[in-house]
Amino acid sequence: MCKKLVQMMQGKIWMSTNSQGYIQSTSLVLRFQIQQTFNRPMFDLTNFIDQPKSNSIFRGLQVILADDDGVNRMVTKKLLEKLGCQVTTVSSGFECLSSLGPTMSPFHVVILDLHMPEMDGFEVATRIRKFRSRNRPLIIALTASAEEQVWERCLQVGMNGVIRKPVLLRGLEIELRTVLQRAGERLSS
Amino acid sequence: MAAVPQLQRQFIEYTTSLYNEGYLDDQFTQLQKLQDESNPDFVAEVVSLFFEDSEKLLNNLATAIQQKSVDYKQVDSHVHQFKGSSSSIGAQRVTNVCVHFRNYCEEKNLDGCLRCLQQLKHEYILVRNKLEALFRLEQQILQAGGSIPMME
Protein backbone atom coordinates (compact mmCIF):
# COMPACT_ATOMS: atom_id res chain seq x y z
CA MET A 1 0.00 0.00 0.00
CA CYS A 2 2.82 2.39 0.80
CA LYS A 3 4.34 1.51 -2.51
CA LYS A 4 1.11 2.42 -4.31
CA LEU A 5 0.83 5.78 -2.57
CA VAL A 6 4.44 6.62 -3.28
CA GLN A 7 4.13 5.59 -6.90
CA MET A 8 1.08 7.84 -7.19
CA MET A 9 3.31 10.64 -5.98
CA GLN A 10 5.84 9.58 -8.59
CA GLY A 11 8.40 8.56 -6.04
CA LYS A 12 10.22 5.39 -5.12
CA ILE A 13 10.20 3.29 -2.01
CA TRP A 14 12.34 0.29 -1.24
CA MET A 15 13.52 -1.83 1.64
CA SER A 16 17.09 -2.92 2.11
CA THR A 17 17.88 -6.14 3.89
CA ASN A 18 20.93 -7.30 5.74
CA SER A 19 22.78 -10.56 5.02
CA GLN A 20 20.32 -12.60 7.07
CA GLY A 21 17.30 -11.36 5.10
CA TYR A 22 15.94 -9.09 7.82
CA ILE A 23 14.73 -5.68 6.85
CA GLN A 24 17.33 -3.20 7.84
CA SER A 25 16.01 0.07 6.54
CA THR A 26 13.39 1.66 4.33
CA SER A 27 14.25 4.33 1.84
CA LEU A 28 11.85 6.79 0.35
CA VAL A 29 12.32 9.27 -2.45
CA LEU A 30 9.63 11.77 -3.26
CA ARG A 31 9.43 14.52 -5.78
CA PHE A 32 7.68 17.74 -4.89
CA GLN A 33 6.59 20.40 -7.28
CA ILE A 34 6.97 23.97 -6.21
CA GLN A 35 3.43 25.35 -6.30
CA GLN A 36 2.25 28.87 -6.65
CA THR A 37 1.00 30.13 -3.32
CA PHE A 38 -2.38 31.71 -2.92
CA ASN A 39 -2.77 34.88 -0.93
CA ARG A 40 -5.71 33.63 0.99
CA PRO A 41 -5.87 30.33 2.80
CA MET A 42 -8.35 27.61 1.87
CA PHE A 43 -10.88 27.15 4.63
CA ASP A 44 -11.57 24.08 6.65
CA LEU A 45 -9.32 21.76 4.71
CA THR A 46 -6.87 20.99 7.52
CA ASN A 47 -9.05 18.06 8.57
CA PHE A 48 -8.59 16.48 5.20
CA ILE A 49 -4.86 16.74 4.72
CA ASP A 50 -3.51 15.20 7.89
CA GLN A 51 -4.37 11.61 7.00
CA PRO A 52 -2.02 10.56 4.24
CA LYS A 53 -2.48 6.82 4.35
CA SER A 54 -6.19 6.13 4.42
CA ASN A 55 -9.41 7.11 2.79
CA SER A 56 -10.47 8.95 5.91
CA ILE A 57 -9.04 11.88 3.97
CA PHE A 58 -12.43 12.01 2.29
CA ARG A 59 -14.70 11.39 5.25
CA GLY A 60 -17.11 14.24 5.75
CA LEU A 61 -15.87 16.05 2.67
CA GLN A 62 -18.80 18.13 1.42
CA VAL A 63 -19.15 17.76 -2.31
CA ILE A 64 -21.59 19.29 -4.74
CA LEU A 65 -21.95 17.40 -8.01
CA ALA A 66 -23.40 19.11 -11.08
CA ASP A 67 -24.31 16.91 -14.05
CA ASP A 68 -27.35 17.21 -16.27
CA ASP A 69 -27.59 13.45 -16.89
CA GLY A 70 -29.54 11.43 -14.32
CA VAL A 71 -27.70 8.15 -14.83
CA ASN A 72 -24.28 9.82 -14.55
CA ARG A 73 -25.37 11.69 -11.43
CA MET A 74 -26.48 8.49 -9.76
CA VAL A 75 -23.28 6.63 -10.56
CA THR A 76 -20.83 9.43 -9.74
CA LYS A 77 -22.66 10.19 -6.50
CA LYS A 78 -22.38 6.57 -5.40
CA LEU A 79 -18.68 6.50 -6.26
CA LEU A 80 -18.08 9.62 -4.18
CA GLU A 81 -20.08 8.21 -1.28
CA LYS A 82 -18.04 5.02 -1.51
CA LEU A 83 -14.98 7.19 -0.88
CA GLY A 84 -16.66 8.70 2.17
CA CYS A 85 -17.84 12.02 0.78
CA GLN A 86 -21.15 13.69 1.58
CA VAL A 87 -22.70 14.48 -1.75
CA THR A 88 -25.35 16.91 -2.92
CA THR A 89 -26.38 16.68 -6.55
CA VAL A 90 -27.73 19.35 -8.87
CA SER A 91 -28.62 19.08 -12.53
CA SER A 92 -27.58 22.44 -13.90
CA GLY A 93 -25.03 25.22 -13.67
CA PHE A 94 -27.68 27.56 -12.31
CA GLU A 95 -28.63 25.22 -9.51
CA CYS A 96 -24.99 24.77 -8.70
CA LEU A 97 -24.37 28.49 -8.38
CA SER A 98 -27.42 29.08 -6.23
CA SER A 99 -26.41 26.24 -3.93
CA LEU A 100 -23.01 27.83 -3.51
CA GLY A 101 -24.43 31.25 -2.83
CA PRO A 102 -22.61 34.54 -3.22
CA THR A 103 -20.80 34.48 0.11
CA MET A 104 -21.24 31.34 2.19
CA SER A 105 -20.01 28.17 0.59
CA PRO A 106 -20.64 25.10 2.71
CA PHE A 107 -19.09 22.86 0.08
CA HIS A 108 -15.42 21.92 0.00
CA VAL A 109 -15.39 20.58 -3.52
CA VAL A 110 -17.46 21.26 -6.63
CA ILE A 111 -17.47 18.53 -9.26
CA LEU A 112 -18.73 19.85 -12.57
CA ASP A 113 -19.69 18.21 -15.79
CA LEU A 114 -18.18 20.40 -18.47
CA HIS A 115 -20.82 19.71 -21.05
CA MET A 116 -24.12 20.97 -19.61
CA PRO A 117 -26.77 22.76 -21.66
CA GLU A 118 -27.52 26.44 -20.93
CA MET A 119 -24.50 26.97 -18.71
CA ASP A 120 -21.45 24.80 -19.14
CA GLY A 121 -18.83 23.88 -16.56
CA PHE A 122 -16.39 26.56 -17.72
CA GLU A 123 -18.96 29.30 -17.16
CA VAL A 124 -19.87 27.95 -13.74
CA ALA A 125 -16.22 27.81 -12.70
CA THR A 126 -15.58 31.33 -13.97
CA ARG A 127 -18.48 32.65 -11.93
CA ILE A 128 -17.42 30.73 -8.82
CA ARG A 129 -13.94 32.21 -9.06
CA LYS A 130 -15.45 35.69 -9.21
CA PHE A 131 -16.94 35.34 -5.73
CA ARG A 132 -15.29 37.72 -3.31
CA SER A 133 -15.68 35.32 -0.43
CA ARG A 134 -12.70 33.79 1.39
CA ASN A 135 -14.41 30.41 1.28
CA ARG A 136 -13.67 29.27 -2.23
CA PRO A 137 -14.30 25.63 -2.99
CA LEU A 138 -11.99 23.41 -4.98
CA ILE A 139 -13.34 22.76 -8.47
CA ILE A 140 -12.90 19.55 -10.43
CA ALA A 141 -14.12 19.11 -14.01
CA LEU A 142 -15.76 15.98 -15.38
CA THR A 143 -15.28 15.43 -19.07
CA ALA A 144 -15.25 12.70 -21.69
CA SER A 145 -12.69 14.71 -23.62
CA ALA A 146 -9.01 13.83 -23.54
CA GLU A 147 -7.97 16.92 -25.46
CA GLU A 148 -5.20 18.98 -23.96
CA GLN A 149 -6.89 22.25 -24.95
CA VAL A 150 -9.92 21.30 -22.90
CA TRP A 151 -7.77 20.52 -19.89
CA GLU A 152 -5.78 23.73 -20.33
CA ARG A 153 -8.96 25.73 -20.50
CA CYS A 154 -10.03 24.12 -17.23
CA LEU A 155 -6.89 25.41 -15.56
CA GLN A 156 -7.33 28.82 -17.15
CA VAL A 157 -10.77 29.30 -15.63
CA GLY A 158 -9.39 28.38 -12.24
CA MET A 159 -10.29 24.73 -11.86
CA ASN A 160 -8.14 22.55 -9.64
CA GLY A 161 -8.44 19.20 -11.39
CA VAL A 162 -9.97 17.15 -14.20
CA ILE A 163 -11.52 13.69 -14.17
CA ARG A 164 -12.19 11.73 -17.33
CA LYS A 165 -15.51 10.11 -18.00
CA PRO A 166 -16.70 7.45 -17.70
CA VAL A 167 -15.71 7.81 -14.06
CA LEU A 168 -13.83 4.99 -12.39
CA LEU A 169 -13.46 4.80 -8.63
CA ARG A 170 -9.67 4.75 -8.79
CA GLY A 171 -9.45 7.78 -11.07
CA LEU A 172 -11.86 9.72 -8.88
CA GLU A 173 -9.96 8.82 -5.74
CA ILE A 174 -6.57 9.73 -7.16
CA GLU A 175 -7.62 13.08 -8.56
CA LEU A 176 -9.55 14.08 -5.42
CA ARG A 177 -6.62 13.16 -3.26
CA THR A 178 -4.18 15.06 -5.48
CA VAL A 179 -6.34 18.17 -5.51
CA LEU A 180 -6.76 18.09 -1.73
CA GLN A 181 -3.06 17.52 -1.15
CA ARG A 182 -2.10 20.41 -3.40
CA ALA A 183 -4.54 22.64 -1.54
CA GLY A 184 -3.04 21.44 1.71
CA GLU A 185 0.47 22.22 0.52
CA ARG A 186 -0.59 25.76 -0.25
CA LEU A 187 -2.19 26.03 3.19
CA SER A 188 0.93 25.01 5.00
CA SER A 189 3.33 27.06 2.88
CA MET B 1 -36.70 -25.67 -9.37
CA ALA B 2 -33.10 -25.76 -10.50
CA ALA B 3 -30.46 -26.18 -7.84
CA VAL B 4 -28.54 -23.13 -6.65
CA PRO B 5 -25.12 -24.24 -7.95
CA GLN B 6 -26.64 -24.85 -11.39
CA LEU B 7 -28.26 -21.42 -11.42
CA GLN B 8 -25.06 -19.81 -10.24
CA ARG B 9 -23.11 -21.50 -13.01
CA GLN B 10 -25.68 -20.29 -15.53
CA PHE B 11 -25.32 -16.79 -14.14
CA ILE B 12 -21.54 -16.84 -14.44
CA GLU B 13 -21.67 -18.21 -17.97
CA TYR B 14 -24.24 -15.69 -19.06
CA THR B 15 -22.42 -12.75 -17.51
CA THR B 16 -19.12 -13.87 -19.03
CA SER B 17 -20.69 -14.09 -22.48
CA LEU B 18 -22.09 -10.57 -22.12
CA TYR B 19 -18.60 -9.25 -21.46
CA ASN B 20 -17.00 -11.34 -24.19
CA GLU B 21 -19.53 -10.21 -26.77
CA GLY B 22 -18.99 -6.60 -25.81
CA TYR B 23 -22.46 -5.90 -24.47
CA LEU B 24 -21.03 -4.92 -21.11
CA ASP B 25 -17.69 -3.59 -19.99
CA ASP B 26 -15.82 -2.76 -16.75
CA GLN B 27 -18.11 0.10 -15.89
CA PHE B 28 -20.86 -2.45 -15.29
CA THR B 29 -18.57 -4.44 -13.01
CA GLN B 30 -17.93 -1.25 -11.07
CA LEU B 31 -21.68 -0.74 -10.69
CA GLN B 32 -22.04 -4.20 -9.21
CA LYS B 33 -19.21 -3.51 -6.79
CA LEU B 34 -20.95 -0.33 -5.65
CA GLN B 35 -23.98 -2.33 -4.56
CA ASP B 36 -23.96 -3.18 -0.87
CA GLU B 37 -26.25 -3.81 2.12
CA SER B 38 -27.01 -0.11 2.46
CA ASN B 39 -28.03 0.00 -1.21
CA PRO B 40 -29.01 -3.54 -2.26
CA ASP B 41 -30.91 -2.46 -5.38
CA PHE B 42 -28.39 0.02 -6.66
CA VAL B 43 -27.68 -1.71 -9.97
CA ALA B 44 -31.37 -2.28 -10.70
CA GLU B 45 -32.11 1.38 -9.90
CA VAL B 46 -29.42 2.75 -12.15
CA VAL B 47 -30.30 0.39 -14.96
CA SER B 48 -34.02 1.26 -14.69
CA LEU B 49 -33.19 4.91 -14.91
CA PHE B 50 -30.99 4.19 -17.90
CA PHE B 51 -33.88 2.38 -19.63
CA GLU B 52 -36.27 5.27 -18.95
CA ASP B 53 -33.85 7.92 -20.13
CA SER B 54 -32.81 5.92 -23.18
CA GLU B 55 -36.35 5.50 -24.38
CA LYS B 56 -36.93 9.23 -24.07
CA LEU B 57 -33.69 9.94 -25.90
CA LEU B 58 -34.57 7.56 -28.73
CA ASN B 59 -37.95 9.28 -29.12
CA ASN B 60 -36.32 12.70 -29.11
CA LEU B 61 -33.81 11.52 -31.68
CA ALA B 62 -36.51 10.15 -33.95
CA THR B 63 -38.37 13.48 -33.76
CA ALA B 64 -35.26 15.56 -34.36
CA ILE B 65 -34.20 13.50 -37.35
CA GLN B 66 -37.63 13.62 -38.95
CA GLN B 67 -37.67 17.43 -39.06
CA LYS B 68 -37.83 19.02 -42.51
CA SER B 69 -34.67 20.86 -41.71
CA VAL B 70 -32.62 18.72 -39.37
CA ASP B 71 -30.88 20.53 -36.52
CA TYR B 72 -27.71 18.43 -36.31
CA LYS B 73 -26.56 20.23 -33.19
CA GLN B 74 -29.72 19.10 -31.44
CA VAL B 75 -29.34 15.55 -32.72
CA ASP B 76 -25.71 15.53 -31.60
CA SER B 77 -26.69 16.80 -28.18
CA HIS B 78 -29.06 13.87 -27.67
CA VAL B 79 -26.48 11.38 -28.92
CA HIS B 80 -23.86 12.92 -26.64
CA GLN B 81 -26.13 12.39 -23.67
CA PHE B 82 -26.84 8.82 -24.72
CA LYS B 83 -23.13 8.21 -25.11
CA GLY B 84 -22.51 9.52 -21.60
CA SER B 85 -25.17 7.52 -19.83
CA SER B 86 -24.50 4.29 -21.71
CA SER B 87 -20.78 4.53 -21.00
CA SER B 88 -21.32 5.11 -17.30
CA ILE B 89 -23.25 1.89 -16.95
CA GLY B 90 -20.98 -0.05 -19.27
CA ALA B 91 -23.37 -0.62 -22.21
CA GLN B 92 -20.38 -0.72 -24.53
CA ARG B 93 -22.06 -1.51 -27.85
CA VAL B 94 -24.55 1.31 -27.40
CA THR B 95 -21.70 3.72 -26.65
CA ASN B 96 -19.83 2.61 -29.76
CA VAL B 97 -22.81 3.34 -32.01
CA CYS B 98 -23.08 6.77 -30.38
CA VAL B 99 -19.49 7.52 -31.34
CA HIS B 100 -20.18 6.81 -35.02
CA PHE B 101 -23.47 8.67 -34.82
CA ARG B 102 -21.72 11.81 -33.57
CA ASN B 103 -19.33 11.69 -36.52
CA TYR B 104 -22.26 11.64 -38.94
CA CYS B 105 -23.83 14.57 -37.08
CA GLU B 106 -20.65 16.54 -37.52
CA GLU B 107 -20.66 15.73 -41.25
CA LYS B 108 -24.40 16.53 -41.40
CA ASN B 109 -24.80 13.19 -43.12
CA LEU B 110 -28.53 12.42 -42.92
CA ASP B 111 -28.22 8.93 -44.33
CA GLY B 112 -25.52 8.03 -41.87
CA CYS B 113 -27.56 9.46 -39.03
CA LEU B 114 -30.64 7.51 -40.01
CA ARG B 115 -28.65 4.30 -40.15
CA CYS B 116 -27.09 4.98 -36.79
CA LEU B 117 -30.43 5.68 -35.21
CA GLN B 118 -31.64 2.28 -36.38
CA GLN B 119 -28.50 0.64 -35.08
CA LEU B 120 -28.81 2.50 -31.80
CA LYS B 121 -32.39 1.29 -31.30
CA HIS B 122 -31.27 -2.21 -32.12
CA GLU B 123 -28.31 -2.24 -29.72
CA TYR B 124 -30.33 -0.62 -26.98
CA ILE B 125 -33.08 -3.25 -27.23
CA LEU B 126 -30.47 -6.01 -27.23
CA VAL B 127 -28.73 -4.77 -24.09
CA ARG B 128 -32.03 -4.12 -22.38
CA ASN B 129 -33.17 -7.68 -23.05
CA LYS B 130 -29.89 -9.10 -21.87
CA LEU B 131 -29.83 -7.08 -18.66
CA GLU B 132 -33.42 -8.05 -17.94
CA ALA B 133 -32.48 -11.71 -18.45
CA LEU B 134 -29.54 -11.23 -16.10
CA PHE B 135 -31.75 -9.73 -13.41
CA ARG B 136 -34.22 -12.60 -13.79
CA LEU B 137 -31.40 -15.09 -13.26
CA GLU B 138 -30.36 -13.18 -10.13
CA GLN B 139 -33.89 -13.30 -8.79
CA GLN B 140 -34.06 -17.05 -9.41
CA ILE B 141 -30.84 -17.57 -7.47
CA LEU B 142 -32.02 -15.43 -4.57
CA GLN B 143 -35.40 -17.13 -4.47
CA ALA B 144 -33.71 -20.52 -4.38
CA GLY B 145 -31.86 -19.30 -1.32
CA GLY B 146 -28.50 -18.79 -2.98
CA SER B 147 -26.22 -15.80 -3.32
CA ILE B 148 -25.15 -14.01 -6.47
CA PRO B 149 -21.58 -14.91 -7.48
CA MET B 150 -19.20 -11.95 -7.60
CA MET B 151 -17.69 -11.49 -11.04
CA GLU B 152 -14.11 -10.23 -11.08
Short mmCIF file of N, CA and C in Angstrom, two decimals, chain A residues 32 36 43 47 56 58-59 73 75 80 98 119 133 178:
data_model
loop_
_atom_site.label_atom_id
_atom_site.label_comp_id
_atom_site.label_asym_id
_atom_site.label_seq_id
_atom_site.Cartn_x
_atom_site.Cartn_y
_atom_site.Cartn_z
N PHE A 32 8.69 16.73 -5.14
CA PHE A 32 7.68 17.74 -4.89
C PHE A 32 7.77 18.84 -5.92
N GLN A 36 2.52 27.45 -6.88
CA GLN A 36 2.25 28.87 -6.65
C GLN A 36 1.47 29.00 -5.36
N PHE A 43 -10.26 27.35 3.32
CA PHE A 43 -10.88 27.15 4.63
C PHE A 43 -11.05 25.67 4.92
N ASN A 47 -8.58 19.39 8.19
CA ASN A 47 -9.05 18.06 8.57
C ASN A 47 -8.73 17.02 7.52
N SER A 56 -9.77 8.07 4.99
CA SER A 56 -10.47 8.95 5.91
C SER A 56 -10.20 10.40 5.50
N PHE A 58 -11.22 11.56 2.95
CA PHE A 58 -12.43 12.01 2.29
C PHE A 58 -13.65 12.06 3.20
N ARG A 59 -13.51 11.50 4.42
CA ARG A 59 -14.70 11.39 5.25
C ARG A 59 -15.22 12.75 5.65
N ARG A 73 -25.29 11.14 -12.79
CA ARG A 73 -25.37 11.69 -11.43
C ARG A 73 -25.43 10.57 -10.42
N VAL A 75 -24.50 7.43 -10.64
CA VAL A 75 -23.28 6.63 -10.56
C VAL A 75 -22.15 7.40 -9.88
N LEU A 80 -18.57 8.66 -5.16
CA LEU A 80 -18.08 9.62 -4.18
C LEU A 80 -18.44 9.18 -2.76
N SER A 98 -26.56 28.64 -7.35
CA SER A 98 -27.42 29.08 -6.23
C SER A 98 -27.16 28.29 -4.97
N MET A 119 -25.73 26.41 -19.29
CA MET A 119 -24.50 26.97 -18.71
C MET A 119 -23.49 25.85 -18.52
N SER A 133 -15.79 36.00 -1.72
CA SER A 133 -15.68 35.32 -0.43
C SER A 133 -14.32 34.65 -0.21
N THR A 178 -5.20 14.14 -4.96
CA THR A 178 -4.18 15.06 -5.48
C THR A 178 -4.60 16.51 -5.28
#
